[in-house]
Amino acid sequence: MKEKLINSDFLKKLDRLKLNSNIILNKGYSGLRKSKSKGNSVEFSDFREYTHGDDYRKIDWNVYARFERLFIKLFMEEREALINIFLDCSKSMDFGNPKKSLTAQKIALALGYLSLSNMDKINLFTQKDDFLKDTDYLHGKNSFSTLVNYVDNINFDNKRDFFSLIKSRTYKKGVSIIISDLFTNTLKDSIKYLSYMKQTIIIIQVLSLEEIKPNDTGDIRFIDSETHEAKDVSVTPQVLSSYNDTFSEFINEIKELCHKYGCSYTLVSNKEHIDEIILDNLIKARILR
Amino acid sequence: MNFYSPIFFLFLLGLIPIILMYLLKKQHKDIEISSNFLWKKTLRDIEANKPWQKLRKNLLLLLQILAFIFIVFTLTQPYIISDILSGGSLIIVLDSSASMQSTDVDYENRFHKAKADIRQAINSLKPQTEVTLISMDKSPKIIVSNSSDKSLLKRKLDSIKVSDNSENLKDTVSLVKAITKDIENYQVIFYTDKNIENSISNMIVKNINGKGDNLAIENLSYTYSDDNITVLTRIKNYSQNHYSSDIVLYSDGEIHDVKEIDLSPDESKNIYWYDVPYADILKAEIDLEDSLTLDNYRYAVVNKQKENKVLLVSKGNVFLQKAIDIQQNIELYRANEADEDISGFDLYVYDGLLPKELPKDGNLLMFNPPTNSLVKINSLSRSGELKVREDELFANISLDFTIRETKVFDTPSWGVSVLLSNDKPIILKGEVKNQKIVAVGFDINDTDLPLKIDFPIFIQNVLSYTLNLNNHKSNSVLAGESIKIDPLPKSQEVYITNPQEIKSLLAPPFPLAPYTDINSIGIYTIEEKYEDGSNKNYFAVNLNTSKESNTFYDIPEDNEELSKEQNRVTSGRNMKNIFIWLALAALAIEWVVYNRGY
């Protein structure tokens, strides 16, 4: 039985969250933002149950009269925020216990859901062999099931570098969320390209605990799952400490890169629960609020 | 560092299985990981930062290899040349052979240089070191045995003279081996200009060498031709240079002719001299200053074609007469009565007859003799198995003949039996007062021997023995050899004069032992005194050029290095123990490393 990727309780919690407006406003785009031009330019899009903090002026009292529940009317702006979610589905993601891919899928769904519920358009990019595959722009909460089905059917078995594919198409101004383990040498090029495409970039690095802190010692032949390349290492405490140094350096390089290009970045581990990731990690990283 | 038993280095092959076992043993735990991305980086960093890290992985293997190598080194018994001989015995062998007279060194000659080196070595010895000094020419001589008295050693060293002989390495090595057999701490040093293989442990060869540009007369011989002689000389160039020179032939001390020679490196040439008049002594000389002058001249003594007078006393024996007459330089006289007062012959042959008084001035050959003062007839034998002793008389003769009847002798005190029938002597041979005697128990006519092809050979053998016909072959010997001198029976005194004009008495007493005191090159004169006069014979002593003239040697590299440190006495210090400790240390470190799990 496949684990259920996401449950409704969690989705409820997500309803309260949205992508950090700072990020979005800085770039001058929003999906569901208070705007002076709202009265003229919006059109009805959807209903949503009132949650704490919503503008009570948007409550549809007619609906309240019928169901005795508070709903607010959602309007879609013409200037939608476009959210591109890049989900790395290379073989290396298919590792760890629980698998990194599972964590990544959950994050993608969570971010997809809260973007959809915030009236943004999302497009989920994955990899199919040598091509970049996408869901095309989805919008509205009712597209969520499409997204779930899509994510559920992703195979994490690609051996080609995902990041080199990002450059294979153009993007409209928007937000790009990259969910990956970032084991690549082309990250910098991709970030550069996305910046050039006027994207606000959010990078969520998913790593398994074994990668963050390996604890096997002895003579080990590490076999790369993507290339099947074997590397004989006599793992001694010295080597492990050297690995830790390399790992910190690796993370710092990414952080530096993100800082340079104004990206948001966070590192999540496969051991973290999705609640923890979304409600704690991403908020702390000021990606969500 | 040198090794006494380098053969044990073969054990180093054992390293291969150790390394192989290590490679096979090293089984990696296979772990599939998402990506080697970070590991590659890590390893690159490690390898870049610490080059020895790579080795560190194999620390155990390295230590094992090290321990193994040390053990192998222990087996090979390494030693280093050390300046100090730690209180043991030092055996110094000084080559005093002819080639040491080469003048191609800083000193007067190689021999003097070797002596100077030895003197320095003696000076730098520790006081308690016992030194044995051996000189090596035709035989090894122990000059000083186990002495630590430096002044005595130096005095005795000075007394060693260089000879014209060849060295006898084999005897020297066995002597040194015998000396060192029971000594534990010793060092053998050879001072020589020859290439000597290290066959003794703790042995060092100090080569006293120069460039060795040398020309040698390798041969001087002659043949008779009509009224004069033809002389052959062979010259060889032992140097690496081209040489041209004059060669002079002296006959009896006077220049006969001069020829030019022209020799490229390692070339040898034959030079013939025709129509050389008869002379007693021939001498060839190269007119050249090279490193070794001893072989620049060579002597030969011309054997005079002497007529031997032989008296055959017989009732008529054609076989015997014809067989004796074959020899060209024999003047044969015949008689059919055994007269008593005859004299003046070199050989008397009595066939079935004997005078009452045997002649005293010549050698005797008797066939079928009656009992007399020399031989006693024991019995008559008509059949019997023939046996022969290995003897010059029966050289090249088969025993395929039969004897109808023979006299059997008693073995006399003066001779030996040569042919035996039923183990009883029937041919005797021996010497009485310088008189050679051969007695044959049968009549030639009583056998089928004259019909055989062996008969003339047998007679020639007997004549050669009794008339010393082979003597001319031994009038030329090489320095260091011995010579057998055969004076005539009538000689009363025999003197010898060496090339330094020193005359010494050889005989009496008779018979003469072979003369061995041949140490210098030149002409030796043998003077025999008779009652009625005297006679002079000569023999020539030449250098053994094949052994001594090649003064050019390729010195192996390491020997050359050694020879640079001539002035110090060194000894091999055994490093075995050090290597045992090193091996133990390596094993101990390995144990620690294994336990700590680096």
XYZ file of C-alpha atoms in Angstrom, chain B residues 9-588:
580
model
C 66.761 -11.911 -2.238
C 64.782 -14.467 -4.206
C 62.536 -14.584 -1.154
C 61.387 -11.091 -2.064
C 59.169 -12.871 -4.563
C 57.146 -13.750 -1.487
C 55.942 -10.147 -1.475
C 53.726 -10.912 -4.450
C 51.470 -13.351 -2.568
C 51.362 -10.971 0.418
C 50.142 -8.120 -1.764
C 47.799 -10.425 -3.667
C 46.368 -11.789 -0.439
C 45.911 -8.271 0.791
C 44.067 -7.273 -2.355
C 41.896 -10.354 -2.194
C 41.300 -9.960 1.526
C 40.155 -6.396 1.179
C 36.469 -6.893 0.605
C 34.475 -3.734 0.502
C 31.037 -3.607 1.962
C 28.840 -2.576 -0.944
C 26.511 0.256 -0.036
C 24.337 1.829 -2.662
C 23.913 5.489 -2.026
C 21.947 8.138 -3.831
C 25.001 9.796 -5.277
C 28.762 9.754 -4.942
C 28.683 13.497 -5.419
C 29.770 14.356 -1.917
C 32.080 11.377 -1.446
C 33.976 12.249 -4.564
C 34.450 15.754 -3.281
C 35.515 14.464 0.103
C 38.057 12.064 -1.336
C 39.389 14.707 -3.634
C 39.896 16.986 -0.683
C 41.547 14.307 1.378
C 43.892 13.327 -1.403
C 44.666 16.892 -2.287
C 45.348 17.938 1.278
C 47.295 14.957 2.481
C 49.140 12.974 -0.154
C 50.127 10.380 2.390
C 46.494 9.757 3.226
C 46.328 7.404 0.318
C 49.148 5.395 1.804
C 47.598 5.525 5.192
C 44.771 3.372 3.998
C 47.299 0.643 3.390
C 49.350 1.207 6.493
C 48.993 -2.390 7.573
C 50.068 -3.672 4.193
C 53.030 -1.340 4.162
C 54.107 -2.468 7.588
C 53.752 -6.086 6.577
C 55.854 -5.523 3.485
C 58.426 -3.673 5.540
C 58.643 -6.446 8.101
C 58.973 -9.014 5.361
C 61.704 -7.059 3.599
C 63.613 -6.732 6.833
C 63.396 -10.458 7.403
C 64.679 -11.125 3.884
C 67.511 -8.674 4.471
C 68.364 -10.528 7.650
C 68.637 -13.743 5.655
C 70.922 -12.178 3.054
C 73.370 -11.296 5.821
C 74.100 -7.742 4.846
C 77.290 -6.061 5.913
C 78.623 -2.590 5.544
C 82.191 -1.710 4.993
C 83.336 -0.124 8.162
C 86.559 1.668 8.892
C 87.188 -0.153 12.075
C 87.971 -3.799 12.232
C 86.531 -4.615 15.583
C 89.361 -6.455 17.271
C 89.570 -9.428 14.924
C 92.054 -10.874 12.483
C 93.126 -9.272 9.289
C 94.509 -11.387 6.490
C 96.341 -9.424 3.849
C 97.179 -11.172 0.607
C 99.712 -9.417 -1.588
C 99.914 -10.452 -5.201
C 103.610 -10.617 -6.069
C 103.196 -12.052 -9.539
C 104.855 -10.656 -12.648
C 102.025 -8.395 -13.757
C 102.429 -6.427 -10.534
C 105.622 -5.082 -12.083
C 103.520 -2.934 -14.401
C 104.582 0.681 -14.154
C 101.258 2.280 -15.012
C 100.598 3.624 -11.507
C 101.802 6.639 -9.516
C 104.405 4.538 -7.756
C 107.407 2.740 -9.175
C 105.114 -0.102 -10.103
C 101.888 -1.717 -9.035
C 103.658 -3.860 -6.490
C 105.107 -0.818 -4.741
C 101.744 0.854 -4.737
C 100.167 -2.224 -3.187
C 102.923 -2.262 -0.580
C 102.372 1.414 0.187
C 98.646 0.784 0.556
C 99.272 -2.135 2.890
C 101.694 -0.050 4.945
C 99.052 2.607 5.380
C 96.526 -0.035 6.262
C 98.834 -1.468 8.912
C 99.406 2.002 10.326
C 95.718 2.655 10.736
C 94.996 -0.655 12.438
C 93.661 -0.942 15.937
C 96.476 -2.122 18.207
C 94.974 -5.482 19.054
C 94.260 -6.480 15.452
C 96.201 -9.568 14.456
C 97.521 -9.516 10.953
C 98.484 -12.416 8.741
C 100.501 -11.413 5.702
C 100.510 -13.701 2.696
C 102.345 -13.216 -0.552
C 100.925 -14.863 -3.624
C 102.934 -15.893 -6.633
C 103.482 -19.426 -7.839
C 102.375 -20.587 -4.428
C 101.065 -18.704 -1.420
C 103.631 -17.953 1.269
C 102.718 -16.938 4.778
C 105.142 -14.134 5.537
C 103.822 -13.205 8.955
C 101.267 -15.126 10.919
C 98.920 -13.545 13.474
C 101.067 -10.671 14.555
C 99.995 -7.359 15.965
C 103.547 -5.994 15.938
C 103.292 -3.241 13.379
C 107.017 -2.701 12.962
C 107.569 -6.409 12.377
C 104.769 -6.412 9.853
C 106.225 -3.479 7.987
C 109.701 -4.990 8.026
C 108.417 -8.289 6.688
C 106.317 -6.449 4.129
C 109.414 -4.710 2.824
C 111.134 -8.050 2.469
C 108.575 -9.361 -0.009
C 109.982 -9.238 -3.507
C 107.978 -9.153 -6.655
C 108.591 -12.208 -8.812
C 108.362 -13.033 -12.497
C 105.940 -15.854 -11.785
C 102.240 -16.213 -12.277
C 100.033 -16.154 -9.263
C 98.391 -19.277 -7.948
C 95.007 -18.053 -6.922
C 93.486 -21.453 -6.291
C 96.033 -22.499 -3.702
C 95.946 -19.066 -2.104
C 92.198 -19.097 -1.712
C 92.239 -22.570 -0.206
C 95.016 -21.521 2.164
C 93.064 -18.455 3.238
C 89.945 -20.563 3.674
C 91.871 -22.966 5.862
C 93.217 -20.095 7.949
C 89.843 -18.425 8.390
C 87.985 -21.641 9.109
C 88.230 -21.337 12.870
C 88.344 -17.563 13.181
C 85.102 -15.802 13.854
C 85.926 -12.188 13.300
C 88.179 -11.721 10.354
C 88.674 -9.718 7.224
C 90.506 -10.800 4.097
C 91.949 -8.192 1.785
C 93.468 -9.080 -1.551
C 95.814 -6.540 -3.066
C 96.035 -7.625 -6.659
C 95.671 -6.442 -10.227
C 93.715 -9.505 -11.256
C 89.999 -9.939 -11.330
C 89.229 -12.145 -8.404
C 85.803 -13.389 -7.589
C 84.745 -13.030 -4.005
C 84.712 -16.642 -2.971
C 85.542 -16.074 0.677
C 83.205 -14.323 3.027
C 84.477 -11.068 4.515
C 86.778 -10.700 1.550
C 87.606 -7.464 -0.157
C 89.591 -7.187 -3.351
C 91.556 -3.994 -3.698
C 92.461 -3.695 -7.307
C 95.788 -2.106 -8.010
C 95.264 -1.140 -11.597
C 96.472 1.313 -14.101
C 95.728 1.672 -17.756
C 97.790 -1.393 -18.562
C 99.071 -0.503 -22.016
C 101.143 -3.535 -22.763
C 102.725 -5.316 -25.691
C 104.010 -8.837 -25.252
C 106.092 -11.331 -27.159
C 103.973 -14.372 -26.677
C 106.069 -16.907 -28.452
C 109.582 -17.470 -29.759
C 110.204 -20.778 -31.461
C 112.294 -22.181 -34.246
C 112.528 -24.999 -36.749
C 115.559 -26.421 -38.488
C 115.823 -25.795 -42.171
C 118.863 -27.167 -44.006
C 121.890 -25.325 -42.629
C 120.123 -22.740 -40.557
C 116.997 -22.160 -38.590
C 113.701 -20.356 -39.111
C 112.428 -18.377 -36.153
C 108.842 -17.516 -35.350
C 107.848 -14.743 -32.995
C 104.294 -13.795 -32.035
C 103.519 -10.353 -30.695
C 100.270 -9.361 -29.087
C 98.957 -5.928 -28.269
C 97.079 -6.117 -24.976
C 96.350 -2.407 -24.816
C 93.493 -0.362 -26.142
C 95.844 1.755 -28.241
C 97.472 1.402 -31.567
C 101.195 0.623 -31.360
C 104.045 0.490 -33.777
C 107.502 -0.496 -32.745
C 110.651 -2.340 -33.717
C 111.319 -5.930 -32.871
C 114.898 -7.096 -32.677
C 116.139 -10.657 -32.946
C 119.425 -11.451 -31.231
C 121.290 -14.611 -31.917
C 123.878 -15.443 -29.265
C 123.778 -11.841 -28.036
C 124.296 -10.187 -31.397
C 121.648 -8.380 -33.358
C 120.532 -10.520 -36.240
C 117.740 -8.424 -37.698
C 115.227 -5.690 -36.896
C 111.654 -5.619 -38.115
C 108.869 -3.126 -37.775
C 105.576 -4.088 -36.246
C 102.291 -2.315 -36.285
C 99.516 -3.534 -34.012
C 95.981 -2.371 -33.464
C 94.283 -2.985 -30.111
C 93.996 -6.663 -29.174
C 95.743 -7.707 -32.365
C 98.417 -10.380 -32.453
C 100.863 -10.955 -35.274
C 103.251 -13.707 -36.262
C 106.669 -12.628 -37.523
C 108.987 -15.043 -39.270
C 112.754 -14.715 -39.506
C 114.383 -16.826 -42.158
C 117.958 -17.959 -42.600
C 118.998 -17.402 -39.033
C 122.384 -19.086 -38.481
C 122.727 -21.683 -35.765
C 123.130 -20.191 -32.341
C 122.808 -21.476 -28.795
C 120.509 -18.762 -27.606
C 117.875 -16.688 -29.415
C 116.414 -13.558 -27.951
C 113.633 -11.368 -29.312
C 113.014 -7.931 -27.941
C 110.469 -5.175 -28.549
C 112.030 -1.769 -28.488
C 109.279 -0.031 -26.565
C 108.526 1.416 -23.160
C 105.207 -0.069 -22.100
C 103.710 -0.717 -18.706
C 105.141 -4.198 -18.319
C 108.671 -4.655 -19.660
C 109.093 -8.279 -18.609
C 107.288 -9.570 -21.654
C 109.086 -7.273 -24.056
C 111.767 -9.888 -24.485
C 111.747 -13.613 -24.812
C 114.391 -16.275 -24.967
C 114.740 -19.592 -26.679
C 117.517 -22.162 -26.462
C 118.345 -23.883 -29.707
C 118.720 -27.578 -29.236
C 121.774 -28.772 -31.039
C 121.155 -31.685 -33.312
C 123.423 -33.967 -31.427
C 124.378 -37.370 -32.872
C 123.819 -40.145 -30.415
C 126.234 -43.031 -30.646
C 124.571 -46.373 -30.102
C 126.337 -49.726 -29.964
C 124.262 -52.779 -30.816
C 125.874 -56.001 -29.641
C 124.018 -58.881 -31.236
C 124.507 -62.149 -33.041
C 122.366 -60.616 -35.716
C 118.958 -59.100 -35.141
C 117.645 -57.316 -38.225
C 114.432 -56.254 -36.577
C 116.228 -54.465 -33.800
C 118.824 -52.962 -36.089
C 116.223 -51.545 -38.466
C 114.037 -50.228 -35.666
C 116.959 -48.388 -34.041
C 118.238 -47.078 -37.331
C 114.942 -45.209 -38.064
C 115.969 -42.474 -35.675
C 117.881 -39.892 -37.708
C 120.244 -38.526 -35.139
C 121.514 -41.926 -34.115
C 124.817 -43.232 -35.246
C 124.492 -47.000 -34.980
C 127.542 -49.234 -34.474
C 127.307 -52.994 -34.467
C 129.333 -55.696 -32.809
C 128.747 -59.407 -32.426
C 131.132 -59.909 -29.502
C 130.538 -58.436 -26.086
C 133.947 -56.856 -25.535
C 134.694 -55.556 -22.099
C 136.865 -52.516 -22.738
C 134.642 -50.487 -24.970
C 133.499 -47.027 -24.092
C 132.348 -43.746 -25.651
C 128.805 -44.701 -26.580
C 125.658 -43.034 -25.357
C 123.727 -46.294 -25.369
C 124.760 -49.933 -25.318
C 122.216 -52.419 -26.629
C 122.947 -56.036 -25.695
C 120.856 -58.643 -27.426
C 121.295 -61.930 -25.608
C 124.958 -61.187 -24.836
C 126.580 -59.358 -21.965
C 130.179 -58.549 -21.178
C 131.445 -59.606 -17.788
C 132.045 -55.985 -16.853
C 129.231 -53.683 -17.851
C 130.175 -50.299 -19.367
C 129.858 -47.317 -16.990
C 129.721 -44.357 -19.386
C 126.464 -44.961 -21.242
C 122.948 -46.168 -20.711
C 122.096 -49.816 -21.059
C 119.415 -51.734 -22.938
C 119.478 -55.515 -22.477
C 117.426 -58.115 -24.295
C 117.281 -61.659 -22.924
C 120.259 -61.086 -20.600
C 121.992 -63.776 -18.583
C 122.190 -63.190 -14.825
C 124.633 -60.405 -14.115
C 125.458 -57.787 -11.543
C 122.294 -55.811 -12.292
C 119.537 -58.311 -12.936
C 118.888 -61.691 -11.467
C 116.923 -64.285 -13.407
C 114.365 -65.982 -11.260
C 112.889 -68.507 -13.647
C 111.776 -69.188 -17.190
C 108.201 -68.714 -18.195
C 106.472 -70.111 -21.261
C 103.044 -68.744 -20.817
C 101.405 -66.118 -18.771
C 99.068 -63.212 -18.684
C 100.730 -59.954 -19.659
C 100.190 -56.856 -17.602
C 101.709 -53.473 -18.159
C 102.240 -50.566 -15.841
C 101.400 -47.172 -17.170
C 104.775 -46.105 -18.370
C 106.409 -44.055 -21.103
C 107.972 -47.229 -22.546
C 104.550 -48.617 -23.383
C 102.974 -45.370 -24.527
C 100.721 -46.067 -27.553
C 101.497 -49.793 -27.519
C 98.887 -52.519 -27.353
C 99.622 -55.750 -25.506
C 98.418 -57.773 -28.468
C 101.509 -59.939 -28.855
C 102.634 -63.344 -27.651
C 105.885 -64.524 -26.118
C 107.144 -68.007 -26.620
C 109.622 -67.978 -23.765
C 110.841 -65.295 -21.405
C 113.103 -64.905 -18.423
C 111.449 -63.744 -15.271
C 113.457 -61.304 -13.158
C 113.617 -60.606 -9.491
C 112.611 -57.016 -8.876
C 115.874 -55.175 -8.238
C 116.376 -52.304 -5.805
C 117.312 -49.843 -8.557
C 114.270 -50.109 -10.761
C 110.647 -50.836 -11.309
C 108.921 -53.491 -13.338
C 107.195 -52.264 -16.448
C 105.808 -55.412 -18.041
C 104.676 -58.365 -15.962
C 103.820 -61.916 -16.863
C 101.712 -63.653 -14.238
C 102.550 -60.706 -11.968
C 106.272 -61.345 -12.298
C 108.485 -58.718 -13.906
C 109.797 -59.415 -17.394
C 110.765 -55.828 -18.363
C 112.626 -53.655 -15.870
C 113.541 -50.015 -15.974
C 115.591 -47.877 -13.630
C 118.718 -45.877 -12.937
C 121.963 -46.874 -11.277
C 124.360 -44.010 -10.593
C 122.916 -41.825 -13.374
C 122.996 -44.784 -15.747
C 119.635 -45.574 -17.245
C 118.950 -49.238 -17.612
C 116.199 -51.140 -19.403
C 116.170 -54.904 -19.151
C 113.873 -57.024 -21.363
C 113.509 -60.658 -20.362
C 112.765 -62.152 -23.767
C 114.444 -62.432 -27.126
C 112.718 -60.345 -29.772
C 112.811 -63.347 -32.074
C 110.840 -65.394 -29.580
C 107.833 -63.146 -29.963
C 105.589 -61.929 -32.728
C 106.170 -58.357 -31.597
C 108.492 -57.446 -34.501
C 105.692 -58.297 -36.892
C 103.380 -55.840 -35.256
C 103.086 -52.182 -36.090
C 103.789 -51.461 -32.419
C 107.368 -52.686 -32.536
C 109.157 -49.628 -33.953
C 107.116 -47.440 -31.592
C 108.210 -49.529 -28.644
C 111.869 -49.249 -29.682
C 111.502 -45.477 -30.143
C 109.986 -45.215 -26.664
C 112.913 -47.129 -25.215
C 115.425 -44.971 -27.120
C 113.681 -41.766 -26.057
C 113.997 -42.830 -22.465
C 117.548 -44.043 -22.593
C 118.909 -41.309 -24.858
C 116.899 -38.418 -23.354
C 115.628 -37.642 -26.842
C 112.717 -35.661 -25.443
C 114.988 -33.403 -23.522
C 114.899 -30.539 -25.975
C 111.248 -30.057 -25.215
C 112.107 -29.009 -21.728
C 114.692 -26.395 -22.434
C 112.067 -23.683 -22.320
C 109.899 -23.235 -19.278
C 107.660 -20.517 -17.891
C 108.637 -18.615 -14.792
C 107.438 -20.421 -11.699
C 107.469 -23.861 -13.244
C 109.998 -26.597 -12.503
C 112.400 -28.369 -14.815
C 113.826 -31.861 -14.718
C 117.542 -31.874 -15.373
C 119.019 -35.064 -16.796
C 122.804 -34.965 -16.551
C 124.864 -37.528 -18.377
C 125.787 -40.678 -16.457
C 129.433 -39.646 -16.365
C 128.702 -36.255 -14.741
C 130.379 -35.791 -11.432
C 129.190 -32.298 -10.559
C 126.321 -30.218 -11.883
C 126.120 -26.469 -11.437
C 123.396 -24.042 -12.393
C 123.846 -20.355 -13.123
C 120.743 -18.171 -13.059
C 120.219 -14.973 -15.094
C 121.640 -12.929 -12.204
C 124.921 -14.817 -12.706
C 124.646 -16.592 -9.385
C 126.146 -20.046 -9.632
C 125.014 -22.820 -7.354
C 125.747 -26.518 -7.007
C 122.938 -28.856 -7.944
C 124.588 -32.241 -7.622
C 125.904 -34.361 -6.031
C 123.785 -35.833 -4.583
C 122.386 -37.811 -7.520
C 119.718 -38.359 -8.779
C 118.584 -34.813 -9.238
C 115.271 -33.617 -7.976
C 113.366 -31.346 -10.377
C 114.760 -27.838 -10.211
C 112.116 -25.472 -8.901
C 113.963 -22.253 -8.124
C 112.965 -20.652 -11.409
C 111.774 -17.231 -10.385
C 113.364 -14.871 -12.846
C 113.203 -14.566 -16.582
C 116.248 -15.245 -18.670
C 118.739 -17.941 -19.585
C 119.828 -20.506 -17.011
C 123.072 -22.348 -17.608
C 123.584 -25.926 -16.467
C 127.207 -26.941 -16.278
C 128.115 -30.604 -16.016
C 131.626 -31.515 -14.983
C 133.109 -34.798 -16.078
C 136.358 -36.401 -15.274
C 137.692 -35.321 -18.628
C 136.072 -31.930 -19.094
C 132.717 -30.208 -18.870
C 129.623 -29.443 -20.893
C 127.195 -26.552 -20.813
C 123.465 -26.738 -21.434
C 120.967 -23.957 -21.341
C 117.299 -23.492 -20.725
C 115.238 -20.382 -21.212
C 112.701 -19.059 -18.723
C 109.977 -16.839 -20.089
C 106.963 -15.039 -18.716
C 103.601 -16.782 -18.736
C 102.193 -14.164 -21.043
C 98.734 -15.662 -21.237
C 98.261 -15.044 -17.528
C 100.426 -12.049 -16.820
C 100.587 -9.865 -19.909
C 96.994 -8.857 -20.003
C 97.414 -6.024 -17.539
C 94.356 -4.248 -18.811
C 91.254 -5.105 -16.829
C 87.827 -3.698 -16.851
C 87.383 -2.814 -13.249
C 83.811 -3.136 -12.095
C 82.324 0.138 -10.913
C 82.034 -0.736 -7.266
C 85.596 -1.989 -7.146
C 86.764 1.303 -8.499
C 84.979 3.041 -5.695
C 86.599 0.754 -3.225
C 90.013 1.399 -4.640
C 89.551 5.094 -4.034
C 89.541 4.396 -0.334
C 92.778 2.514 -0.457
C 94.324 4.125 2.571
C 91.846 2.822 5.064
C 91.433 -0.623 6.413
C 87.873 -1.609 6.393
C 85.929 -4.554 7.516
C 82.489 -5.916 6.879
C 80.232 -5.312 9.833
C 77.359 -7.645 9.890
C 74.052 -5.793 9.811
C 71.978 -8.885 10.438
C 71.025 -7.989 13.994
C 69.941 -4.496 13.056
C 67.577 -5.923 10.486
C 66.174 -8.411 12.972
C 65.367 -5.500 15.283
C 63.865 -3.500 12.446
C 61.660 -6.438 11.489
C 60.514 -6.793 15.098
C 59.834 -3.074 15.287
C 57.766 -3.181 12.106
C 55.758 -6.091 13.476
C 55.204 -4.263 16.779
